[in-house]
Every structure is written in C-alpha cells, then in structure tokens.
mmCIF file of C-alpha atoms and ligand atoms in Angstrom:
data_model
loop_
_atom_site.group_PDB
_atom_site.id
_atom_site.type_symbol
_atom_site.label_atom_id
_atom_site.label_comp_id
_atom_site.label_asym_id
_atom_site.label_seq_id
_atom_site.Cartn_x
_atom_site.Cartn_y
_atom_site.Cartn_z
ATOM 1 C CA UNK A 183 71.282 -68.757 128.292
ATOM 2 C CA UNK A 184 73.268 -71.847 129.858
ATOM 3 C CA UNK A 185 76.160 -71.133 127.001
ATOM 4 C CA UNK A 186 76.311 -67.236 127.849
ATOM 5 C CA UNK A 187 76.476 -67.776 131.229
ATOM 6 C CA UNK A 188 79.188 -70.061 131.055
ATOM 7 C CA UNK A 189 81.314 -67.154 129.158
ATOM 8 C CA UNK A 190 80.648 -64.866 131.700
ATOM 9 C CA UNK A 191 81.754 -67.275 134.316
ATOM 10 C CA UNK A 192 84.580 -67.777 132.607
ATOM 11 C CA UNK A 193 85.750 -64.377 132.020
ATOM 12 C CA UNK A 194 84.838 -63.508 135.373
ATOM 13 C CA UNK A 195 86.890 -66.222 136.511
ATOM 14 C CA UNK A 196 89.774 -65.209 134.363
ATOM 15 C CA UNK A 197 89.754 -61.868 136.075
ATOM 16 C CA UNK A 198 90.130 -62.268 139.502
ATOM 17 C CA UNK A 199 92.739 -65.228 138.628
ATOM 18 C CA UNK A 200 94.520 -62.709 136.924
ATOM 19 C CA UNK A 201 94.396 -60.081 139.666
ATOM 20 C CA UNK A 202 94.500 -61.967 142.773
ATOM 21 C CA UNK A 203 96.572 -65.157 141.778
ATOM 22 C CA UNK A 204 99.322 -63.346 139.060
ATOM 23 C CA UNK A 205 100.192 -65.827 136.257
ATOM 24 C CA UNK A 206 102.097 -69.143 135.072
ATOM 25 C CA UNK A 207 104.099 -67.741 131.984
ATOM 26 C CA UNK A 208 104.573 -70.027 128.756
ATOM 27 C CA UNK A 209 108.250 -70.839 127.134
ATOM 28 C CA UNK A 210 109.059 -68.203 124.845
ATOM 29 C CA UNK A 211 107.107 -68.964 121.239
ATOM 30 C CA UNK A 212 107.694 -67.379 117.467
ATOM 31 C CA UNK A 213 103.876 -67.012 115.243
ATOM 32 C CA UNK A 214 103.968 -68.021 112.215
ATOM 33 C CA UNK A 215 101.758 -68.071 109.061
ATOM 34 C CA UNK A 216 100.200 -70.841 107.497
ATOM 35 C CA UNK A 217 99.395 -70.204 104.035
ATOM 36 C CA UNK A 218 98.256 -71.050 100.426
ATOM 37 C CA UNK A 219 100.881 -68.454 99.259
ATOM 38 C CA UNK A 220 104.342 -70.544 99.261
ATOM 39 C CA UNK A 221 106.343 -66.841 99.680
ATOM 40 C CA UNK A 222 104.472 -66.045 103.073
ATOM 41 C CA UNK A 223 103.691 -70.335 104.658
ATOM 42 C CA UNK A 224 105.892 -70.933 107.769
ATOM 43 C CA UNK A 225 106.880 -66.861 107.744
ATOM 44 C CA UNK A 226 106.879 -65.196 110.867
ATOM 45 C CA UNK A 227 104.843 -62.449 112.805
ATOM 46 C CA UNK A 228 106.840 -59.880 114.116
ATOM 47 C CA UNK A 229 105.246 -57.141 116.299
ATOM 48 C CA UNK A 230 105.070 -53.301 114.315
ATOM 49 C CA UNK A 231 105.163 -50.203 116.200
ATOM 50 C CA UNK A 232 102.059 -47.870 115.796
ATOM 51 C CA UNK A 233 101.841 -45.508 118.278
ATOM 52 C CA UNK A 234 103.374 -44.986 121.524
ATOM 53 C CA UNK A 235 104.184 -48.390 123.105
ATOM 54 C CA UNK A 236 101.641 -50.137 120.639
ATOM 55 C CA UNK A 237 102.391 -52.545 118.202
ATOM 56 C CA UNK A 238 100.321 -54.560 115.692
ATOM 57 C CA UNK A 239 101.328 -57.994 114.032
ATOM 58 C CA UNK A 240 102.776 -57.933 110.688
ATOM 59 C CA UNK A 241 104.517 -59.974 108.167
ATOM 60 C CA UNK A 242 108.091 -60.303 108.829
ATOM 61 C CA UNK A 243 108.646 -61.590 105.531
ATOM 62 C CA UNK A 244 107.447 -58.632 103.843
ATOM 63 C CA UNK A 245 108.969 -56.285 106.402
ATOM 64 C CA UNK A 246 112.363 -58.289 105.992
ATOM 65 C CA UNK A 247 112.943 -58.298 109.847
ATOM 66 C CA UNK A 248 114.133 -61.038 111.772
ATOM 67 C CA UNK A 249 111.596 -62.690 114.618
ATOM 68 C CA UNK A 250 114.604 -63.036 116.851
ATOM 69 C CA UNK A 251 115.473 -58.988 116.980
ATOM 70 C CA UNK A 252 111.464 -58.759 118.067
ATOM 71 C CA UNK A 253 111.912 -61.154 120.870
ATOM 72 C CA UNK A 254 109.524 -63.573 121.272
ATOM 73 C CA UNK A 255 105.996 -63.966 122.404
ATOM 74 C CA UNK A 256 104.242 -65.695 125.356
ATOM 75 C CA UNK A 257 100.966 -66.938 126.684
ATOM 76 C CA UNK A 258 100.101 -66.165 129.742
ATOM 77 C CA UNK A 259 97.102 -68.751 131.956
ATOM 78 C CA UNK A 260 96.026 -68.445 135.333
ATOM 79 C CA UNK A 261 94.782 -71.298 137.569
ATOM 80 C CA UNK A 262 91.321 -70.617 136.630
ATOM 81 C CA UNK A 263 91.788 -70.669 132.741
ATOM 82 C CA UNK A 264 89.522 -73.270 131.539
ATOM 83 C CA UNK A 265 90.094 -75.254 128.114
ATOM 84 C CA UNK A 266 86.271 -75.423 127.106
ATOM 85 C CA UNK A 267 87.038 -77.782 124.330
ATOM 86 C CA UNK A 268 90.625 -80.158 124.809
ATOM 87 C CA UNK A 269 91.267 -79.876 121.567
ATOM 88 C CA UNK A 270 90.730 -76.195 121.408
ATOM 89 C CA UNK A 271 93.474 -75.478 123.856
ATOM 90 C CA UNK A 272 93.599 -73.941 127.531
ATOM 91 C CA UNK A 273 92.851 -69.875 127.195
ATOM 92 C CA UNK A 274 94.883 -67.271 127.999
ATOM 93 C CA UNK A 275 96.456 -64.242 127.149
ATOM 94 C CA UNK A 276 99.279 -63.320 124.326
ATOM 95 C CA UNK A 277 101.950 -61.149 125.440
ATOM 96 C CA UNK A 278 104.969 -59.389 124.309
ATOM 97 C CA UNK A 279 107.634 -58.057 126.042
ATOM 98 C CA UNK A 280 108.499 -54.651 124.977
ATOM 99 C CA UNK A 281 111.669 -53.481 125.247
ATOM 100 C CA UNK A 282 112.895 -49.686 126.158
ATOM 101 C CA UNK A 283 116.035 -48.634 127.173
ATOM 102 C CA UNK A 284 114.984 -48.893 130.768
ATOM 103 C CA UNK A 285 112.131 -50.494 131.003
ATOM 104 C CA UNK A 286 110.953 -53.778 130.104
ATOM 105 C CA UNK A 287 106.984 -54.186 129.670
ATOM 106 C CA UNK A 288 104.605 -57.290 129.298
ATOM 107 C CA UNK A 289 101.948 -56.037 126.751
ATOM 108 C CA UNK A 290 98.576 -57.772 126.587
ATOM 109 C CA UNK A 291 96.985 -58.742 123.089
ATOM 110 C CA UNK A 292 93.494 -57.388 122.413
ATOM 111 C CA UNK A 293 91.574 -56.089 119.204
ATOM 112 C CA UNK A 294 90.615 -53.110 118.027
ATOM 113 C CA UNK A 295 87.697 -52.865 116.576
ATOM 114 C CA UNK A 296 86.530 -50.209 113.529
ATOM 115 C CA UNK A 297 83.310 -49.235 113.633
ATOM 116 C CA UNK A 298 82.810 -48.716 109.763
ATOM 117 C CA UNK A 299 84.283 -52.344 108.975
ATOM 118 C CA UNK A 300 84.076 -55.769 109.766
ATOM 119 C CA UNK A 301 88.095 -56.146 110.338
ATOM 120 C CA UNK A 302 89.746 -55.558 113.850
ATOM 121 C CA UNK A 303 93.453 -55.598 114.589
ATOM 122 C CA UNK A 304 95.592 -57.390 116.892
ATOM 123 C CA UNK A 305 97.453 -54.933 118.818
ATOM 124 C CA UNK A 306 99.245 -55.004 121.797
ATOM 125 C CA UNK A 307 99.636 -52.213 124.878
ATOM 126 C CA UNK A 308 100.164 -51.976 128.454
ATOM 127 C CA UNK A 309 97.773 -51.828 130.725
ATOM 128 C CA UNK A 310 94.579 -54.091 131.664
ATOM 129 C CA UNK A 311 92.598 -54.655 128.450
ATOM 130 C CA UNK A 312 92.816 -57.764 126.802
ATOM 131 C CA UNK A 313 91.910 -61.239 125.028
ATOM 132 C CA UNK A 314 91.301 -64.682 125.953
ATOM 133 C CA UNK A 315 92.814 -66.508 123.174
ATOM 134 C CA UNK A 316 93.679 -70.185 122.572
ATOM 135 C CA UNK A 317 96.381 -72.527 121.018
ATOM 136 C CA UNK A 318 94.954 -75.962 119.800
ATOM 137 C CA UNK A 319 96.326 -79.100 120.152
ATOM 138 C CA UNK A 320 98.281 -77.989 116.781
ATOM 139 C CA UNK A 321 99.318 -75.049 118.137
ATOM 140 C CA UNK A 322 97.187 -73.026 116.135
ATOM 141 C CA UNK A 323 96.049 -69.566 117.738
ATOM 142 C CA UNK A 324 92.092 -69.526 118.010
ATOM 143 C CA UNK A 325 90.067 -67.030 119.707
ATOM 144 C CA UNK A 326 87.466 -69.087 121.655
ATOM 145 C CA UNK A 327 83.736 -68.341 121.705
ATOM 146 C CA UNK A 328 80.684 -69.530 122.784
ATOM 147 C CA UNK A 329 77.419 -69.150 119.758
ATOM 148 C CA UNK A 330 74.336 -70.421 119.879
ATOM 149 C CA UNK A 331 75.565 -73.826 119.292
ATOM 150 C CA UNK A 332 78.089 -74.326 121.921
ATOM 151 C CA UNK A 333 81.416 -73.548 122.216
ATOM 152 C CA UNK A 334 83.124 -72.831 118.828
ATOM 153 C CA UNK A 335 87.408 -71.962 118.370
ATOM 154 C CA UNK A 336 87.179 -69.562 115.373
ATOM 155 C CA UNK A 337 90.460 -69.191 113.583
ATOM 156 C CA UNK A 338 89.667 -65.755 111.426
ATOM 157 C CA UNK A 339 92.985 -64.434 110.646
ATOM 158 C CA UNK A 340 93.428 -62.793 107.324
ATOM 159 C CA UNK A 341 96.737 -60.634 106.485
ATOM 160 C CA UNK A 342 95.599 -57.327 104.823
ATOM 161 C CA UNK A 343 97.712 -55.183 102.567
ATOM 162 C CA UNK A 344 96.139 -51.744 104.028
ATOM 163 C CA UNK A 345 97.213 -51.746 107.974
ATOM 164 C CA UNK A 346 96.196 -48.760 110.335
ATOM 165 C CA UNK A 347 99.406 -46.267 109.981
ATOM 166 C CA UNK A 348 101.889 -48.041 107.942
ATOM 167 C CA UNK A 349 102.533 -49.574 104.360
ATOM 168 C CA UNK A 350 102.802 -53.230 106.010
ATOM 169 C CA UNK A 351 101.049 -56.050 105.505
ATOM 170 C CA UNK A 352 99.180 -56.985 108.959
ATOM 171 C CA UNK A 353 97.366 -59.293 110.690
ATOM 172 C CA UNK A 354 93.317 -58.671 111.146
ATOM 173 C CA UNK A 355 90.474 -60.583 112.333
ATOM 174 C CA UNK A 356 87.342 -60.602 110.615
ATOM 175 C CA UNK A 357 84.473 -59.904 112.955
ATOM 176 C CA UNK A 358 81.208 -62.417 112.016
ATOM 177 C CA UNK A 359 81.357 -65.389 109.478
ATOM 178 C CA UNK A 360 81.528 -63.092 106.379
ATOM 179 C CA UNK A 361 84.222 -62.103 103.898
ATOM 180 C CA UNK A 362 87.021 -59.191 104.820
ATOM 181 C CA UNK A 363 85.696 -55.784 103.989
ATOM 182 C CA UNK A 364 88.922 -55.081 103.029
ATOM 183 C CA UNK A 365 89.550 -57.327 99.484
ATOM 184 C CA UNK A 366 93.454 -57.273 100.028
ATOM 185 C CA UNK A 367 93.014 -59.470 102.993
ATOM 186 C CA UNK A 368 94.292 -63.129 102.081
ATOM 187 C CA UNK A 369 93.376 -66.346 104.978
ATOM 188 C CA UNK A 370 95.828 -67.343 106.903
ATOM 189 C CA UNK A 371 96.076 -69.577 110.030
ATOM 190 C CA UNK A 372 98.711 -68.435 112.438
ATOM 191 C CA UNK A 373 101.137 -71.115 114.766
ATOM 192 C CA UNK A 374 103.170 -70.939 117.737
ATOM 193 C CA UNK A 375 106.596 -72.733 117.309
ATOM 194 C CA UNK A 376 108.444 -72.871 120.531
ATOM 195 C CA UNK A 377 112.037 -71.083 120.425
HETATM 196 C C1 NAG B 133 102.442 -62.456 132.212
HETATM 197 O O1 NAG B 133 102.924 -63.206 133.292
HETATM 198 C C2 NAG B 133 104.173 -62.750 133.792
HETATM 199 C C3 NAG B 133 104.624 -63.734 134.864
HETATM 200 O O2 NAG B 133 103.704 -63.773 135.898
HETATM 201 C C4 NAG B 133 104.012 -61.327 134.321
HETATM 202 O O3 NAG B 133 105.258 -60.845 134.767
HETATM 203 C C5 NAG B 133 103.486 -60.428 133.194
HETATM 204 O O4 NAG B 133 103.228 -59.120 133.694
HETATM 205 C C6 NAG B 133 102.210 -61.007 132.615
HETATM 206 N N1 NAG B 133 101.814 -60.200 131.473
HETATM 207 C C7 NAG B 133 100.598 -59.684 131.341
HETATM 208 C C8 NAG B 133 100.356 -58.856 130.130
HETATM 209 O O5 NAG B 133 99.705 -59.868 132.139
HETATM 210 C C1 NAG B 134 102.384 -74.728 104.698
HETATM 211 O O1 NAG B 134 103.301 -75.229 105.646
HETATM 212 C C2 NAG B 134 102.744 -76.282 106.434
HETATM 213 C C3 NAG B 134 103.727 -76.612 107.549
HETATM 214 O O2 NAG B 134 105.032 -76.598 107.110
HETATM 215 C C4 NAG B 134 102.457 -77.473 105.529
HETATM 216 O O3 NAG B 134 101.904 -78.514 106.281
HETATM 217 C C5 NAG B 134 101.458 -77.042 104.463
HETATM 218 O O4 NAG B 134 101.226 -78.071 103.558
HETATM 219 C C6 NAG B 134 101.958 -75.818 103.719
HETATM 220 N N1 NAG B 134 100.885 -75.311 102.865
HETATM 221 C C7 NAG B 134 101.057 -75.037 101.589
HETATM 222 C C8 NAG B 134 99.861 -74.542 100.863
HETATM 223 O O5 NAG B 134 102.134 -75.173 101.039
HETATM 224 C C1 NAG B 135 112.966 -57.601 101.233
HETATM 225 O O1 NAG B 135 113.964 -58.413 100.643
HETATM 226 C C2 NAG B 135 113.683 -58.754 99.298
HETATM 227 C C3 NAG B 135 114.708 -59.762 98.822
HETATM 228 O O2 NAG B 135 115.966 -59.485 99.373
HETATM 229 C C4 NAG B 135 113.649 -57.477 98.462
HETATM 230 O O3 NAG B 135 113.333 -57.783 97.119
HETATM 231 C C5 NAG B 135 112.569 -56.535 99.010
HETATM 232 O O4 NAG B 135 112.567 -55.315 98.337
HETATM 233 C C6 NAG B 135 112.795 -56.277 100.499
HETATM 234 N N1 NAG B 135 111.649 -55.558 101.037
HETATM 235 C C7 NAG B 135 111.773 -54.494 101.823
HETATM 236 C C8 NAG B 135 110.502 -53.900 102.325
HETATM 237 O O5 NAG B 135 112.864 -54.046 102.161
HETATM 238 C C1 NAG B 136 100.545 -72.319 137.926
HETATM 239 O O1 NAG B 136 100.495 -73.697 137.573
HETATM 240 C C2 NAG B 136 100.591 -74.559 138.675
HETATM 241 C C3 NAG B 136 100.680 -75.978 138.150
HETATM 242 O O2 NAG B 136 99.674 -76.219 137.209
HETATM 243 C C4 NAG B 136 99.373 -74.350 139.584
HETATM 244 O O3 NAG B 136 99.460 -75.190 140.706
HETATM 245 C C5 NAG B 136 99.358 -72.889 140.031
HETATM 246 O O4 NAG B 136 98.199 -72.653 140.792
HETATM 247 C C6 NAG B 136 99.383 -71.959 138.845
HETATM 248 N N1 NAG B 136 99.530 -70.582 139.305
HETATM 249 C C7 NAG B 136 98.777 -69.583 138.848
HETATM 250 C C8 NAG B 136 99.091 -68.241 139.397
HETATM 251 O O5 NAG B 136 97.897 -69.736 138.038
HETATM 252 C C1 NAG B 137 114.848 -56.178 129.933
HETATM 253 O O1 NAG B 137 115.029 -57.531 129.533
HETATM 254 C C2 NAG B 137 116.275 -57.776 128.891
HETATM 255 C C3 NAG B 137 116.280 -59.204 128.364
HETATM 256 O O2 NAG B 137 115.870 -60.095 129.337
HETATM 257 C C4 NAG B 137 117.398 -57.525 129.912
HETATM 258 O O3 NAG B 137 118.639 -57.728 129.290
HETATM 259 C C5 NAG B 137 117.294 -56.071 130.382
HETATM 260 O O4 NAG B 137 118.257 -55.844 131.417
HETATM 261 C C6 NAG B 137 115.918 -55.771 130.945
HETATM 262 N N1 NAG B 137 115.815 -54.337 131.231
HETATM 263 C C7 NAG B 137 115.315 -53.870 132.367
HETATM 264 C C8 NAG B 137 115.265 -52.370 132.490
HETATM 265 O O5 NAG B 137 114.901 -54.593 133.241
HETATM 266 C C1 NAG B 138 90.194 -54.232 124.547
HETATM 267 O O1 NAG B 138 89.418 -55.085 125.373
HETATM 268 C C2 NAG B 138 88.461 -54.424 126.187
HETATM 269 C C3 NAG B 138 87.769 -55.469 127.035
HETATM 270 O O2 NAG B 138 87.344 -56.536 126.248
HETATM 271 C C4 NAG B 138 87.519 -53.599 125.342
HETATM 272 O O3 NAG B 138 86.585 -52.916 126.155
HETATM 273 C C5 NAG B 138 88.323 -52.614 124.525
HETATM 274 O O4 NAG B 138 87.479 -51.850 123.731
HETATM 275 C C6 NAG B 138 89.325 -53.371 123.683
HETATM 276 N N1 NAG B 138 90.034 -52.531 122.758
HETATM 277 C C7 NAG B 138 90.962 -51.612 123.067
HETATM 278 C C8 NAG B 138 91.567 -50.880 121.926
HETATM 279 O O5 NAG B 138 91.314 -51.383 124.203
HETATM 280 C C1 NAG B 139 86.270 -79.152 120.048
HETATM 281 O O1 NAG B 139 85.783 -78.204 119.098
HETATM 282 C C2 NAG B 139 85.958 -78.626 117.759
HETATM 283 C C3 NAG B 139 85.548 -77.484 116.875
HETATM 284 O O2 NAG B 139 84.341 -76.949 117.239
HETATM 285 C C4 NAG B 139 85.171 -79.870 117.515
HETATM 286 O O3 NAG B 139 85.342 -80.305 116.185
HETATM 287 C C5 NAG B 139 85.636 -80.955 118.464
HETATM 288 O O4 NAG B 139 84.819 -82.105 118.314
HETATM 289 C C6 NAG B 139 85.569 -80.463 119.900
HETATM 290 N N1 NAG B 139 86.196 -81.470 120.754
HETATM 291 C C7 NAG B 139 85.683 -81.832 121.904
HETATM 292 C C8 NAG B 139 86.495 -82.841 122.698
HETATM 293 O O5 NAG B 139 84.640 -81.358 122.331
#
C-alpha cells in the first residue's frame, strides 16, 4: 500500500505543479538509439506525423530525415517533480514543439495503448494527457514505476517494423516484463544528447 500511495502522491503532486505553478523547460535535446545493430546505435528519433497534429517516434535513419529539420525535444519538470531514485533521474514530461505555419505548439508525450497487444506507442498531441518519464544519470529515457518491490526505472523500448499508419520503423513500449507481441520489434535503449 505504502509504495502505491506514494505514486499517487506523486502524480497528484505533478498535477497541480503543472497547473498552478507552469514549468522549468530543459535545453533543447536530440533521442537517440542505443543498439546491438551497428546501422541503427547512436541514430536519431525523429517525430512522424500520424494524424492530425500527432506524431509518433521513428527511426530517422531509416526514414533518412535529419533530427535538426524535426527540431528538437524537451523535458519539461515542475517544482514538485520528485526523482524517486537519484540515479533514476528527476520526472517529467517529454515535449515537442510542433510547428505550423502560424502556430507553434508544445505537445506532451504519452502512450497509447492497444488493447489486443502488449505494445503501446509513444505519441505526442496537444492537450492535457501525458507521461511522467525519466532521464538517468546516463541520460537514458526510463519510464518510472513503482511494483511491488519498490520503485523500479523500466527502460522497455523496442523499435518495431509494423508502426500504426505508416511503413516506418517506430518506437514502442512493451507493456509487462514479457517479449514484444510483435516479433519485428528489436531492444533498444533510447538517449538524450543535448544540442
Ligand atoms: C513546457 O514548458 C514550457 C515552458 O513553461 C511551456 O511553454 C510548454 O507549454 C510546456 N509544454 C507542455 C506540453 O506542458
Ligand atoms: C553503441 O553506441 C554506444 C555509445 O556510442 C557505445 O557505448 C556502445 O558500445 C555501442 N554499442 C554497440 C553494440 O556497438
Ligand atoms: C535512405 O538512404 C539510403 C542510403 O542513401 C538508401 O539506400 C535508402 O533507400 C534510403 N531510404 C529511404 C526510405 O529513402
Ligand atoms: C523552476 O526551478 C527553480 C530552481 O530550481 C525553482 O525555484 C522554481 O520553483 C521552478 N519553477 C517551477 C514552475 O517549477
Ligand atoms: C514558432 O517558433 C519558431 C522557432 O522558434 C519561430 O521562428 C516562429 O516565429 C514561431 N511561430 C509562431 C507563430 O509563433
Ligand atoms: C494518455 O494518458 C492518459 C492519462 O494517463 C490516459 O488516460 C490516456 O488513455 C492516455 N492515452 C491517450 C491516447 O490519450
Ligand atoms: C535506483 O534504482 C536502480 C534500479 O532499480 C537501482 O539499481 C539503484 O540502486 C537505485 N539507486 C538508489 C540510490 O536507490
């Protein structure tokens, strides 16, 4: 009980921080991909469009786009984020600034679950919904989460041939400790390198 509580507290105290208080905005990052396949390690992450004002995260190595044309990405902490674990990192949130031709808007990341598999995507929209996520002390992404045992950063990022709408290779985020539904999804860890 003690460890759920404490997530609610915390998430509760993210919210009104995030309402009442507005936001202390990181220096502009790149993500990139750690690894085993030597074509894809120290890649980048560029946001893809799939739908109106919502983008996913996908290769930019495989779409051939530059990270720079993309803009960068940012985390976002209030006064009341919390880092659980030092090592784990402060959480926050993951934005992007999308771009129009007259408007400029800060999109939240979340995930988005399917109900008929165990893999979610990152995707990123306007309005209020949205992740607390984590950079460690090696500026490795994490989503942090309290089990059973304590407090636990999980780093389950896999890139997946088969995205929602488009022939990309995306990021996803296997929900539980098990293997990707999906068997085109490789592991990889994903970094923030400052611009
Ligand atoms: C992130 O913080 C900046 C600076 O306070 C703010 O302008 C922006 O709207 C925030 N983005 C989100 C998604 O909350
Ligand atoms: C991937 O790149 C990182 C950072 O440059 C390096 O430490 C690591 O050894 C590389 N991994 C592989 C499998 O080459
Ligand atoms: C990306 O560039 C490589 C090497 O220039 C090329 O072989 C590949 O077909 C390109 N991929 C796409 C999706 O354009
Ligand atoms: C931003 O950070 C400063 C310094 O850590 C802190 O005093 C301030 O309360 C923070 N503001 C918000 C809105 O979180
Ligand atoms: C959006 O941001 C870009 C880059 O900072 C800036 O050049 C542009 O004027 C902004 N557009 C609006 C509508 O604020
Ligand atoms: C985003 O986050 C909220 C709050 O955690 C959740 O209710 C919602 O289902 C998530 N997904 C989408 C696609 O908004
Ligand atoms: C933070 O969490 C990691 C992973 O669970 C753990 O190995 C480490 O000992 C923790 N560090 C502290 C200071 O609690």
């Amino acid at each position: 009980m003690k460890s759920v509580n404490a997530l609610c507290a915390a998430l509760l105290a993210f919210t009104v921080g995030s309402y009442a208080q507005g936001h202390n905005q990181s220096a502009p990052f790149y993500l990139n991909l750690l690894s085993d396949d030597p074509g894809l390690n120290g890649t980048g992450l560029v946001p893809c469009h799939t739908g109106a004002a919502i983008e996913n995260l996908c290769s930019a190595a495989i779409l051939n786009a530059s990270q720079a044309l993309y803009g960068p990405f940012q985390f976002n902490t209030t006064a009341w984020s919390v880092a659980a674990n030092s090592t784990a990192g402060e959480v926050g949130v993951l934005t992007y600034m999308l771009q129009g031709s007259n408007f400029n808007e800060s999109e939240p990341m979340n995930l988005s679950y399917d109900s008929s598999s165990n893999i979610a995507a990152p995707i990123f929209m306007p309005g209020y919904p949205q992740l607390t996520v984590a950079f460690d002390s090696d500026n490795r992404l994490n989503i942090p989460t309290y089990t059973d045992t304590g407090y636990a950063p999980l780093y389950r990022w896999y890139l997946c041939d088969n995205s929602y709408y488009y022939k990309y290779r995306s990021i996803a985020w296997v929900v539980g400790p098990g293997v990707p539904d999906d068997a085109s999804c490789c592991p990889v860890g994903i970094y923030r390198s400052w611009v």
